[in-house]
Amino acid sequence: MRQNTFKLPNDLIDDTSLSYTARRLAATLFAHRNALGCCHKTYEQLAQLSHLSVATVRKAVRELSARGYISFRTTRRCSEKLGRVVYGKTEYQCDLSFRHGYTMIPREIFRLDKSALSDSAFSVLLYILRSIRVKGNPALRTYSSISKISERTGAAHSTVCLALRALKQLPMLVVQLCRKVNGAFAKTSFYLSHVLHAAGEQ
């Protein structure tokens, strides 16, 4: 039975040189790999799973390959219908070295299309999950400012604010704006829901 979470390299989550779409596709590939790191999908299948266009998937694959997170090769098969060899599914090999650790990501994030979770909000969510699931954090809660999220994700402040607005609507995450004694806003609190906590922990 497939687990409710999958491993995503921290290096990939922290890499602000990657586009938002590349990070989204990378999560899709790592979520659908086998134990050896291989994933066999067509561009059309990846587009459907990641809520990206086929053209964007092609571009993101090249970007991830150039950065060393994946490698890929095109397979061929014999078509009885056509009587000749045709291209089959592309084989992707995900880097499983996890040099700086990994974060357990809930598969639930793929149930949300881009109308609920944009590519930039997706990247912000990956960063928050990485912060929440660090070792020694049994409460599964983290605090972060808009400035810090902006710095760690490479997103502009306005983009982070839009992302947080979207994340507040997610059942998996409790987002609370904290205030100081004088009424000024402090860091934002992020907490995984009890349902996700129970389902996602290994």
mmCIF file of C-alpha atoms in Angstrom:
data_model
loop_
_atom_site.group_PDB
_atom_site.id
_atom_site.type_symbol
_atom_site.label_atom_id
_atom_site.label_comp_id
_atom_site.label_asym_id
_atom_site.label_seq_id
_atom_site.Cartn_x
_atom_site.Cartn_y
_atom_site.Cartn_z
ATOM 1 C CA MET A 1 0.000 0.000 0.000
ATOM 2 C CA ARG A 2 1.383 3.434 -0.956
ATOM 3 C CA GLN A 3 2.423 5.603 1.976
ATOM 4 C CA ASN A 4 0.722 8.922 2.630
ATOM 5 C CA THR A 5 4.030 10.800 2.371
ATOM 6 C CA PHE A 6 7.133 10.801 0.185
ATOM 7 C CA LYS A 7 10.732 11.988 0.561
ATOM 8 C CA LEU A 8 11.752 15.238 -1.110
ATOM 9 C CA PRO A 9 15.399 16.419 -0.912
ATOM 10 C CA ASN A 10 15.944 19.472 1.269
ATOM 11 C CA ASP A 11 18.456 20.719 -1.303
ATOM 12 C CA LEU A 12 15.672 20.887 -3.851
ATOM 13 C CA ILE A 13 13.256 22.683 -1.516
ATOM 14 C CA ASP A 14 15.951 25.224 -0.613
ATOM 15 C CA ASP A 15 17.129 25.841 -4.185
ATOM 16 C CA THR A 16 15.805 29.304 -5.023
ATOM 17 C CA SER A 17 17.491 29.146 -8.436
ATOM 18 C CA LEU A 18 14.790 26.711 -9.530
ATOM 19 C CA SER A 19 11.585 28.044 -11.021
ATOM 20 C CA TYR A 20 8.333 27.436 -9.165
ATOM 21 C CA THR A 21 7.173 25.061 -11.898
ATOM 22 C CA ALA A 22 10.396 23.037 -11.688
ATOM 23 C CA ARG A 23 9.911 22.608 -7.937
ATOM 24 C CA ARG A 24 6.334 21.527 -8.514
ATOM 25 C CA LEU A 25 7.325 18.983 -11.160
ATOM 26 C CA ALA A 26 10.197 17.715 -9.004
ATOM 27 C CA ALA A 27 7.759 16.961 -6.188
ATOM 28 C CA THR A 28 5.596 15.067 -8.682
ATOM 29 C CA LEU A 29 8.519 12.968 -9.918
ATOM 30 C CA PHE A 30 9.771 12.131 -6.428
ATOM 31 C CA ALA A 31 6.234 11.277 -5.309
ATOM 32 C CA HIS A 32 5.792 8.783 -8.147
ATOM 33 C CA ARG A 33 9.235 7.168 -8.187
ATOM 34 C CA ASN A 34 9.868 3.575 -7.194
ATOM 35 C CA ALA A 35 12.282 2.395 -4.494
ATOM 36 C CA LEU A 36 15.201 2.714 -6.924
ATOM 37 C CA GLY A 37 14.322 6.290 -7.815
ATOM 38 C CA CYS A 38 12.852 5.524 -11.249
ATOM 39 C CA CYS A 39 9.668 7.086 -12.552
ATOM 40 C CA HIS A 40 8.106 6.071 -15.881
ATOM 41 C CA LYS A 41 5.621 8.651 -17.121
ATOM 42 C CA THR A 42 4.751 10.399 -20.355
ATOM 43 C CA TYR A 43 4.815 14.187 -20.553
ATOM 44 C CA GLU A 44 1.023 14.120 -20.692
ATOM 45 C CA GLN A 45 0.793 12.049 -17.508
ATOM 46 C CA LEU A 46 3.211 14.335 -15.667
ATOM 47 C CA ALA A 47 1.265 17.365 -16.836
ATOM 48 C CA GLN A 48 -1.942 15.916 -15.431
ATOM 49 C CA LEU A 49 -0.362 14.900 -12.120
ATOM 50 C CA SER A 50 1.439 18.198 -11.566
ATOM 51 C CA HIS A 51 -1.310 20.481 -12.940
ATOM 52 C CA LEU A 52 1.135 21.939 -15.461
ATOM 53 C CA SER A 53 1.004 22.193 -19.244
ATOM 54 C CA VAL A 54 2.963 19.716 -21.372
ATOM 55 C CA ALA A 55 5.208 22.520 -22.648
ATOM 56 C CA THR A 56 5.951 23.612 -19.067
ATOM 57 C CA VAL A 57 6.733 20.012 -18.070
ATOM 58 C CA ARG A 58 9.257 19.705 -20.903
ATOM 59 C CA LYS A 59 10.968 22.920 -19.826
ATOM 60 C CA ALA A 60 10.965 21.927 -16.146
ATOM 61 C CA VAL A 61 12.455 18.507 -16.942
ATOM 62 C CA ARG A 62 15.395 20.172 -18.700
ATOM 63 C CA GLU A 63 15.825 22.570 -15.770
ATOM 64 C CA LEU A 64 15.864 19.791 -13.166
ATOM 65 C CA SER A 65 18.234 17.714 -15.277
ATOM 66 C CA ALA A 66 20.645 20.642 -15.679
ATOM 67 C CA ARG A 67 20.691 21.107 -11.882
ATOM 68 C CA GLY A 68 21.383 17.393 -11.301
ATOM 69 C CA TYR A 69 18.180 16.515 -9.449
ATOM 70 C CA ILE A 70 17.062 14.059 -12.118
ATOM 71 C CA SER A 71 18.349 12.330 -15.229
ATOM 72 C CA PHE A 72 16.149 10.940 -17.972
ATOM 73 C CA ARG A 73 16.158 8.843 -21.107
ATOM 74 C CA THR A 74 13.558 8.057 -23.723
ATOM 75 C CA THR A 75 12.498 4.421 -24.006
ATOM 76 C CA ARG A 76 11.340 2.627 -27.133
ATOM 77 C CA ARG A 77 8.884 -0.202 -27.686
ATOM 78 C CA CYS A 78 7.651 -2.318 -30.542
ATOM 79 C CA SER A 79 4.161 -1.363 -31.723
ATOM 80 C CA GLU A 80 2.274 -4.335 -33.138
ATOM 81 C CA LYS A 81 -0.355 -1.987 -34.514
ATOM 82 C CA LEU A 82 2.157 0.108 -36.475
ATOM 83 C CA GLY A 83 4.598 -2.706 -37.093
ATOM 84 C CA ARG A 84 7.623 -0.675 -36.027
ATOM 85 C CA VAL A 85 9.541 0.653 -33.042
ATOM 86 C CA VAL A 86 7.993 3.738 -31.466
ATOM 87 C CA TYR A 87 8.850 5.981 -28.521
ATOM 88 C CA GLY A 88 7.550 4.770 -25.163
ATOM 89 C CA LYS A 89 7.368 6.402 -21.751
ATOM 90 C CA THR A 90 10.302 8.484 -20.606
ATOM 91 C CA GLU A 91 12.322 7.014 -17.743
ATOM 92 C CA TYR A 92 13.294 9.505 -15.053
ATOM 93 C CA GLN A 93 15.916 8.762 -12.425
ATOM 94 C CA CYS A 94 15.602 10.836 -9.252
ATOM 95 C CA ASP A 95 18.702 11.620 -7.213
ATOM 96 C CA LEU A 96 18.295 9.745 -3.930
ATOM 97 C CA SER A 97 21.568 10.804 -2.325
ATOM 98 C CA PHE A 98 19.720 13.244 -0.007
ATOM 99 C CA ARG A 99 23.028 14.930 0.850
ATOM 100 C CA HIS A 100 21.419 17.417 3.246
ATOM 101 C CA GLY A 101 18.491 15.303 4.336
ATOM 102 C CA TYR A 102 14.914 15.188 3.136
ATOM 103 C CA THR A 103 11.432 16.243 4.177
ATOM 104 C CA MET A 104 8.399 13.967 4.304
ATOM 105 C CA ILE A 105 5.783 15.608 2.082
ATOM 106 C CA PRO A 106 2.093 14.583 2.243
ATOM 107 C CA ARG A 107 0.692 13.312 -1.058
ATOM 108 C CA GLU A 108 -2.416 15.303 -0.265
ATOM 109 C CA ILE A 109 -0.803 18.346 -1.873
ATOM 110 C CA PHE A 110 -1.420 16.872 -5.338
ATOM 111 C CA ARG A 111 -5.173 16.927 -4.800
ATOM 112 C CA LEU A 112 -5.037 20.703 -5.070
ATOM 113 C CA ASP A 113 -5.039 22.170 -8.578
ATOM 114 C CA LYS A 114 -3.565 25.555 -9.518
ATOM 115 C CA SER A 115 -6.827 27.347 -8.798
ATOM 116 C CA ALA A 116 -6.366 26.420 -5.125
ATOM 117 C CA LEU A 117 -2.574 26.353 -4.970
ATOM 118 C CA SER A 118 -0.505 28.326 -7.482
ATOM 119 C CA ASP A 119 3.055 27.314 -8.366
ATOM 120 C CA SER A 120 4.504 29.967 -6.048
ATOM 121 C CA ALA A 121 2.171 28.968 -3.198
ATOM 122 C CA PHE A 122 3.200 25.355 -3.775
ATOM 123 C CA SER A 123 6.855 26.320 -3.255
ATOM 124 C CA VAL A 124 5.982 28.285 -0.117
ATOM 125 C CA LEU A 125 4.098 25.258 1.217
ATOM 126 C CA LEU A 126 7.146 23.029 0.585
ATOM 127 C CA TYR A 127 9.306 25.421 2.608
ATOM 128 C CA ILE A 128 6.792 25.519 5.480
ATOM 129 C CA LEU A 129 6.561 21.722 5.548
ATOM 130 C CA ARG A 130 10.351 21.546 5.618
ATOM 131 C CA SER A 131 10.393 23.944 8.604
ATOM 132 C CA ILE A 132 7.663 22.039 10.430
ATOM 133 C CA ARG A 133 9.125 18.583 9.972
ATOM 134 C CA VAL A 134 12.644 19.289 11.249
ATOM 135 C CA LYS A 135 14.045 16.910 13.848
ATOM 136 C CA GLY A 136 13.234 17.797 17.425
ATOM 137 C CA ASN A 137 9.917 19.426 16.539
ATOM 138 C CA PRO A 138 7.291 16.980 17.857
ATOM 139 C CA ALA A 139 4.653 19.705 17.957
ATOM 140 C CA LEU A 140 4.765 19.969 14.141
ATOM 141 C CA ARG A 141 4.567 23.731 14.414
ATOM 142 C CA THR A 142 6.802 26.501 13.115
ATOM 143 C CA TYR A 143 6.944 30.290 13.144
ATOM 144 C CA SER A 144 8.186 32.362 10.256
ATOM 145 C CA SER A 145 8.014 35.936 9.025
ATOM 146 C CA ILE A 146 7.077 37.034 5.520
ATOM 147 C CA SER A 147 10.637 38.318 5.072
ATOM 148 C CA LYS A 148 12.161 34.968 5.975
ATOM 149 C CA ILE A 149 9.784 33.035 3.725
ATOM 150 C CA SER A 150 10.606 35.454 0.922
ATOM 151 C CA GLU A 151 14.324 34.940 1.444
ATOM 152 C CA ARG A 152 14.149 31.146 1.665
ATOM 153 C CA THR A 153 11.836 30.665 -1.321
ATOM 154 C CA GLY A 154 13.032 33.443 -3.605
ATOM 155 C CA ALA A 155 9.499 34.875 -3.776
ATOM 156 C CA ALA A 156 8.648 38.561 -3.559
ATOM 157 C CA HIS A 157 6.855 39.804 -0.417
ATOM 158 C CA SER A 158 3.631 40.334 -2.373
ATOM 159 C CA THR A 159 3.879 36.782 -3.760
ATOM 160 C CA VAL A 160 4.346 35.374 -0.255
ATOM 161 C CA CYS A 161 1.295 37.308 0.983
ATOM 162 C CA LEU A 162 -0.833 35.855 -1.819
ATOM 163 C CA ALA A 163 0.522 32.390 -1.059
ATOM 164 C CA LEU A 164 -0.327 32.692 2.639
ATOM 165 C CA ARG A 165 -3.838 33.771 1.727
ATOM 166 C CA ALA A 166 -4.210 30.546 -0.289
ATOM 167 C CA LEU A 167 -2.603 28.372 2.396
ATOM 168 C CA LYS A 168 -5.105 29.618 4.984
ATOM 169 C CA GLN A 169 -7.812 27.841 3.006
ATOM 170 C CA LEU A 170 -6.088 24.443 3.141
ATOM 171 C CA PRO A 171 -7.490 21.878 5.594
ATOM 172 C CA MET A 172 -4.012 20.415 6.095
ATOM 173 C CA LEU A 173 -2.509 23.588 7.530
ATOM 174 C CA VAL A 174 -3.510 25.959 10.307
ATOM 175 C CA VAL A 175 -2.150 29.463 9.624
ATOM 176 C CA GLN A 176 -2.352 31.988 12.453
ATOM 177 C CA LEU A 177 -1.225 35.623 12.388
ATOM 178 C CA CYS A 178 0.419 36.356 15.727
ATOM 179 C CA ARG A 179 0.463 39.756 17.423
ATOM 180 C CA LYS A 180 2.762 41.231 20.002
ATOM 181 C CA VAL A 181 1.538 42.768 23.255
ATOM 182 C CA ASN A 182 1.505 46.205 21.603
ATOM 183 C CA GLY A 183 -0.737 44.895 18.830
ATOM 184 C CA ALA A 184 1.921 44.791 16.100
ATOM 185 C CA PHE A 185 2.057 41.719 13.892
ATOM 186 C CA ALA A 186 4.757 39.169 14.760
ATOM 187 C CA LYS A 187 5.820 35.990 12.980
ATOM 188 C CA THR A 188 3.099 33.785 11.470
ATOM 189 C CA SER A 189 2.389 30.414 13.086
ATOM 190 C CA PHE A 190 2.021 27.321 10.903
ATOM 191 C CA TYR A 191 0.670 24.079 12.308
ATOM 192 C CA LEU A 192 -0.218 20.789 10.633
ATOM 193 C CA SER A 193 -3.774 19.633 11.256
ATOM 194 C CA HIS A 194 -4.325 16.617 13.491
ATOM 195 C CA VAL A 195 -5.720 14.636 10.556
ATOM 196 C CA LEU A 196 -2.570 15.151 8.501
ATOM 197 C CA HIS A 197 -0.359 14.617 11.536
ATOM 198 C CA ALA A 198 -1.859 11.177 12.112
ATOM 199 C CA ALA A 199 -1.740 10.177 8.451
ATOM 200 C CA GLY A 200 1.610 11.608 7.480
ATOM 201 C CA GLU A 201 3.985 10.600 10.261
ATOM 202 C CA GLN A 202 6.170 7.528 9.705
#
